[in-house]
């Protein structure tokens, strides 16, 4: 069951989990019933040596992404140009869908953090809004 995140273009997604603490847990995701877009790209962030650093910030014009903190902890900050929300993810059975046109960045990592990202498009720098004022102008269109 998805959990209402109550934030523009974003959603919390519960991933199915099978197994137990002896054999280990199996978690999966697939399109279309769990991930709401066809996955065109997967990347992951790991080896964060300086825990004061952030990833992002930026927004995407079209790309949607699901972030899963598969190990450790990370805080996800969301901003739709009017409202802001931050939430901590630390369980690999939960993902956050961050839709297009949402300014976002991640911080407060633990030293073992790995987060996996599923994206709806292949990498294209033209899809990025990396300047906050450009983002605000873009969402007015
Ligand atoms: C996001 C956060 C969490 C590629 O060549 N292919 C890719 O798929 C990606 C994601 C990046 N790159 C290259 C582009 C840059 O030269 O890897 C370098 C670092 O990427 P970037 O500067 O975009 O890193 P962040 O932390 O600003 O953002 C990345 C993702 O781009 C972004 O979508 O949400 O991680």
mmCIF file of C-alpha atoms and ligand atoms in Angstrom:
data_model
loop_
_atom_site.group_PDB
_atom_site.id
_atom_site.type_symbol
_atom_site.label_atom_id
_atom_site.label_comp_id
_atom_site.label_asym_id
_atom_site.label_seq_id
_atom_site.Cartn_x
_atom_site.Cartn_y
_atom_site.Cartn_z
ATOM 1 C CA UNK A 1 0.000 0.000 0.000
ATOM 2 C CA UNK A 2 1.347 3.411 -0.922
ATOM 3 C CA UNK A 3 1.542 6.019 1.799
ATOM 4 C CA UNK A 4 0.224 9.480 1.089
ATOM 5 C CA UNK A 5 3.149 11.849 1.207
ATOM 6 C CA UNK A 6 0.855 14.784 0.500
ATOM 7 C CA UNK A 7 3.394 16.603 -1.637
ATOM 8 C CA UNK A 8 3.076 17.803 -5.237
ATOM 9 C CA UNK A 9 4.172 15.105 -7.742
ATOM 10 C CA UNK A 10 5.723 12.920 -5.000
ATOM 11 C CA UNK A 11 4.663 9.688 -3.382
ATOM 12 C CA UNK A 12 6.002 7.170 -0.881
ATOM 13 C CA UNK A 13 6.077 3.638 -2.259
ATOM 14 C CA UNK A 14 6.145 0.540 -0.084
ATOM 15 C CA UNK A 15 8.140 -2.239 -1.742
ATOM 16 C CA UNK A 16 7.143 -5.868 -1.212
ATOM 17 C CA UNK A 17 9.406 -7.753 1.173
ATOM 18 C CA UNK A 18 9.648 -11.539 1.419
ATOM 19 C CA UNK A 19 11.659 -13.692 3.780
ATOM 20 C CA UNK A 20 12.944 -13.541 7.315
ATOM 21 C CA UNK A 21 16.002 -12.562 9.328
ATOM 22 C CA UNK A 22 17.571 -16.005 8.911
ATOM 23 C CA UNK A 23 17.509 -16.435 5.122
ATOM 24 C CA UNK A 24 17.404 -12.735 4.442
ATOM 25 C CA UNK A 25 14.811 -10.505 2.873
ATOM 26 C CA UNK A 26 13.911 -10.196 -0.788
ATOM 27 C CA UNK A 27 12.613 -6.872 -1.991
ATOM 28 C CA UNK A 28 11.665 -6.124 -5.571
ATOM 29 C CA UNK A 29 10.116 -3.515 -7.784
ATOM 30 C CA UNK A 30 8.649 -3.647 -11.263
ATOM 31 C CA UNK A 31 6.695 -1.570 -13.739
ATOM 32 C CA UNK A 32 3.768 -0.837 -13.779
ATOM 33 C CA UNK A 33 2.260 -2.005 -10.519
ATOM 34 C CA UNK A 34 4.981 -0.779 -8.136
ATOM 35 C CA UNK A 35 7.032 1.719 -10.141
ATOM 36 C CA UNK A 36 4.629 3.977 -12.097
ATOM 37 C CA UNK A 37 6.946 4.567 -15.074
ATOM 38 C CA UNK A 38 9.041 2.402 -17.390
ATOM 39 C CA UNK A 39 12.542 2.315 -15.923
ATOM 40 C CA UNK A 40 15.015 3.639 -18.512
ATOM 41 C CA UNK A 41 18.036 4.091 -16.203
ATOM 42 C CA UNK A 42 19.306 2.916 -12.824
ATOM 43 C CA UNK A 43 22.141 4.494 -10.862
ATOM 44 C CA UNK A 44 23.265 4.489 -7.274
ATOM 45 C CA UNK A 45 25.164 6.808 -4.968
ATOM 46 C CA UNK A 46 27.677 5.206 -2.609
ATOM 47 C CA UNK A 47 31.039 5.847 -0.977
ATOM 48 C CA UNK A 48 30.012 9.181 0.567
ATOM 49 C CA UNK A 49 33.214 10.142 2.382
ATOM 50 C CA UNK A 50 32.243 13.609 3.630
ATOM 51 C CA UNK A 51 28.911 13.346 5.438
ATOM 52 C CA UNK A 52 28.430 17.135 5.341
ATOM 53 C CA UNK A 53 28.022 17.047 1.536
ATOM 54 C CA UNK A 54 24.714 17.112 -0.317
ATOM 55 C CA UNK A 55 23.582 15.493 -3.610
ATOM 56 C CA UNK A 56 21.635 17.748 -5.938
ATOM 57 C CA UNK A 57 20.107 20.312 -5.630
ATOM 58 C CA UNK A 58 18.105 20.562 -8.825
ATOM 59 C CA UNK A 59 14.761 19.754 -10.447
ATOM 60 C CA UNK A 60 13.958 17.855 -13.614
ATOM 61 C CA UNK A 61 11.791 19.218 -16.389
ATOM 62 C CA UNK A 62 10.341 15.804 -17.273
ATOM 63 C CA UNK A 63 12.201 12.980 -15.551
ATOM 64 C CA UNK A 64 10.553 11.138 -12.689
ATOM 65 C CA UNK A 65 12.698 9.148 -10.268
ATOM 66 C CA UNK A 66 12.206 6.704 -7.422
ATOM 67 C CA UNK A 67 14.856 6.828 -4.691
ATOM 68 C CA UNK A 68 15.456 3.879 -2.387
ATOM 69 C CA UNK A 69 17.938 4.159 0.462
ATOM 70 C CA UNK A 70 19.045 0.548 0.287
ATOM 71 C CA UNK A 71 21.608 0.951 3.070
ATOM 72 C CA UNK A 72 22.099 3.536 5.811
ATOM 73 C CA UNK A 73 20.095 6.714 6.024
ATOM 74 C CA UNK A 74 19.444 9.811 3.941
ATOM 75 C CA UNK A 75 17.201 12.845 4.209
ATOM 76 C CA UNK A 76 15.219 13.877 1.129
ATOM 77 C CA UNK A 77 14.285 17.546 0.800
ATOM 78 C CA UNK A 78 11.441 18.497 -1.539
ATOM 79 C CA UNK A 79 10.332 21.921 -2.722
ATOM 80 C CA UNK A 80 7.586 22.634 -5.274
ATOM 81 C CA UNK A 81 8.334 26.343 -5.385
ATOM 82 C CA UNK A 82 5.825 27.094 -2.618
ATOM 83 C CA UNK A 83 5.901 24.256 -0.111
ATOM 84 C CA UNK A 84 8.876 22.441 1.356
ATOM 85 C CA UNK A 85 9.062 19.050 3.015
ATOM 86 C CA UNK A 86 11.916 16.887 4.339
ATOM 87 C CA UNK A 87 11.817 13.238 5.222
ATOM 88 C CA UNK A 88 14.291 10.595 6.332
ATOM 89 C CA UNK A 89 14.439 7.212 4.612
ATOM 90 C CA UNK A 90 16.367 4.406 6.258
ATOM 91 C CA UNK A 91 14.541 1.257 5.245
ATOM 92 C CA UNK A 92 15.207 -0.512 1.919
ATOM 93 C CA UNK A 93 11.554 -1.515 1.648
ATOM 94 C CA UNK A 94 10.434 2.049 1.019
ATOM 95 C CA UNK A 95 10.973 4.301 -1.965
ATOM 96 C CA UNK A 96 10.122 7.885 -2.669
ATOM 97 C CA UNK A 97 8.832 8.920 -6.059
ATOM 98 C CA UNK A 98 10.014 12.434 -6.880
ATOM 99 C CA UNK A 99 8.154 13.627 -9.932
ATOM 100 C CA UNK A 100 9.219 16.236 -12.442
ATOM 101 C CA UNK A 101 9.305 19.940 -11.491
ATOM 102 C CA UNK A 102 10.194 19.285 -7.849
ATOM 103 C CA UNK A 103 13.358 20.918 -6.515
ATOM 104 C CA UNK A 104 15.189 18.296 -4.459
ATOM 105 C CA UNK A 105 18.398 17.457 -2.711
ATOM 106 C CA UNK A 106 19.628 14.829 -0.271
ATOM 107 C CA UNK A 107 21.813 15.164 2.815
ATOM 108 C CA UNK A 108 22.365 13.842 6.365
ATOM 109 C CA UNK A 109 23.891 10.625 5.085
ATOM 110 C CA UNK A 110 25.246 7.945 7.355
ATOM 111 C CA UNK A 111 28.703 6.668 6.516
ATOM 112 C CA UNK A 112 27.381 3.493 4.911
ATOM 113 C CA UNK A 113 24.584 5.119 2.892
ATOM 114 C CA UNK A 114 23.801 3.705 -0.524
ATOM 115 C CA UNK A 115 20.825 4.986 -2.401
ATOM 116 C CA UNK A 116 19.482 3.514 -5.571
ATOM 117 C CA UNK A 117 17.695 5.633 -8.150
ATOM 118 C CA UNK A 118 15.288 4.432 -10.837
ATOM 119 C CA UNK A 119 14.726 7.010 -13.560
ATOM 120 C CA UNK A 120 12.086 7.381 -16.271
ATOM 121 C CA UNK A 121 14.568 8.697 -18.838
ATOM 122 C CA UNK A 122 18.133 8.259 -19.986
ATOM 123 C CA UNK A 123 20.624 10.849 -18.750
ATOM 124 C CA UNK A 124 20.222 14.221 -20.435
ATOM 125 C CA UNK A 125 21.719 17.349 -18.911
ATOM 126 C CA UNK A 126 19.090 19.446 -20.762
ATOM 127 C CA UNK A 127 16.428 17.947 -18.483
ATOM 128 C CA UNK A 128 18.052 19.534 -15.404
ATOM 129 C CA UNK A 129 17.189 22.837 -13.759
ATOM 130 C CA UNK A 130 20.219 23.430 -11.565
ATOM 131 C CA UNK A 131 19.556 27.040 -10.670
ATOM 132 C CA UNK A 132 16.725 27.781 -8.216
ATOM 133 C CA UNK A 133 15.572 30.968 -9.993
ATOM 134 C CA UNK A 134 15.473 29.098 -13.322
ATOM 135 C CA UNK A 135 13.359 26.445 -11.588
ATOM 136 C CA UNK A 136 10.903 29.058 -10.298
ATOM 137 C CA UNK A 137 10.662 30.593 -13.788
ATOM 138 C CA UNK A 138 10.185 27.173 -15.379
ATOM 139 C CA UNK A 139 7.282 26.108 -13.148
ATOM 140 C CA UNK A 140 5.424 29.342 -13.968
ATOM 141 C CA UNK A 141 5.241 28.277 -17.647
HETATM 142 C C1 LIG B 1 19.789 13.229 -8.478
HETATM 143 C C2 LIG B 1 20.894 13.050 -7.482
HETATM 144 C C3 LIG B 1 20.550 12.263 -6.291
HETATM 145 C C4 LIG B 1 25.797 10.576 -15.842
HETATM 146 O O1 LIG B 1 26.646 10.587 -16.736
HETATM 147 N N1 LIG B 1 24.711 9.735 -15.910
HETATM 148 C C5 LIG B 1 23.754 9.700 -14.970
HETATM 149 O O2 LIG B 1 22.792 8.914 -15.089
HETATM 150 C C6 LIG B 1 23.867 10.574 -13.846
HETATM 151 C C7 LIG B 1 22.804 10.584 -12.763
HETATM 152 C C8 LIG B 1 24.949 11.403 -13.766
HETATM 153 N N2 LIG B 1 25.902 11.384 -14.739
HETATM 154 C C9 LIG B 1 27.085 12.240 -14.607
HETATM 155 C C10 LIG B 1 26.816 13.714 -14.764
HETATM 156 C C11 LIG B 1 27.822 14.357 -13.846
HETATM 157 O O3 LIG B 1 29.010 14.603 -14.558
HETATM 158 O O4 LIG B 1 27.606 12.071 -13.284
HETATM 159 C C12 LIG B 1 28.097 13.303 -12.787
HETATM 160 C C13 LIG B 1 27.473 13.630 -11.436
HETATM 161 O O5 LIG B 1 26.072 13.838 -11.622
HETATM 162 P P1 LIG B 1 25.307 15.089 -11.003
HETATM 163 O O6 LIG B 1 26.164 16.304 -11.062
HETATM 164 O O7 LIG B 1 23.995 15.179 -11.720
HETATM 165 O O8 LIG B 1 25.138 14.669 -9.489
HETATM 166 P P2 LIG B 1 24.011 15.216 -8.503
HETATM 167 O O9 LIG B 1 24.304 14.753 -7.130
HETATM 168 O O10 LIG B 1 23.801 16.680 -8.690
HETATM 169 O O11 LIG B 1 22.661 14.535 -8.995
HETATM 170 C C14 LIG B 1 22.524 13.138 -9.201
HETATM 171 C C15 LIG B 1 21.482 12.926 -10.294
HETATM 172 O O12 LIG B 1 21.935 13.582 -11.486
HETATM 173 C C16 LIG B 1 20.159 13.538 -9.891
HETATM 174 O O13 LIG B 1 19.135 13.237 -10.809
HETATM 175 O O14 LIG B 1 18.622 13.295 -8.132
HETATM 176 O O15 LIG B 1 22.111 12.493 -8.029
#
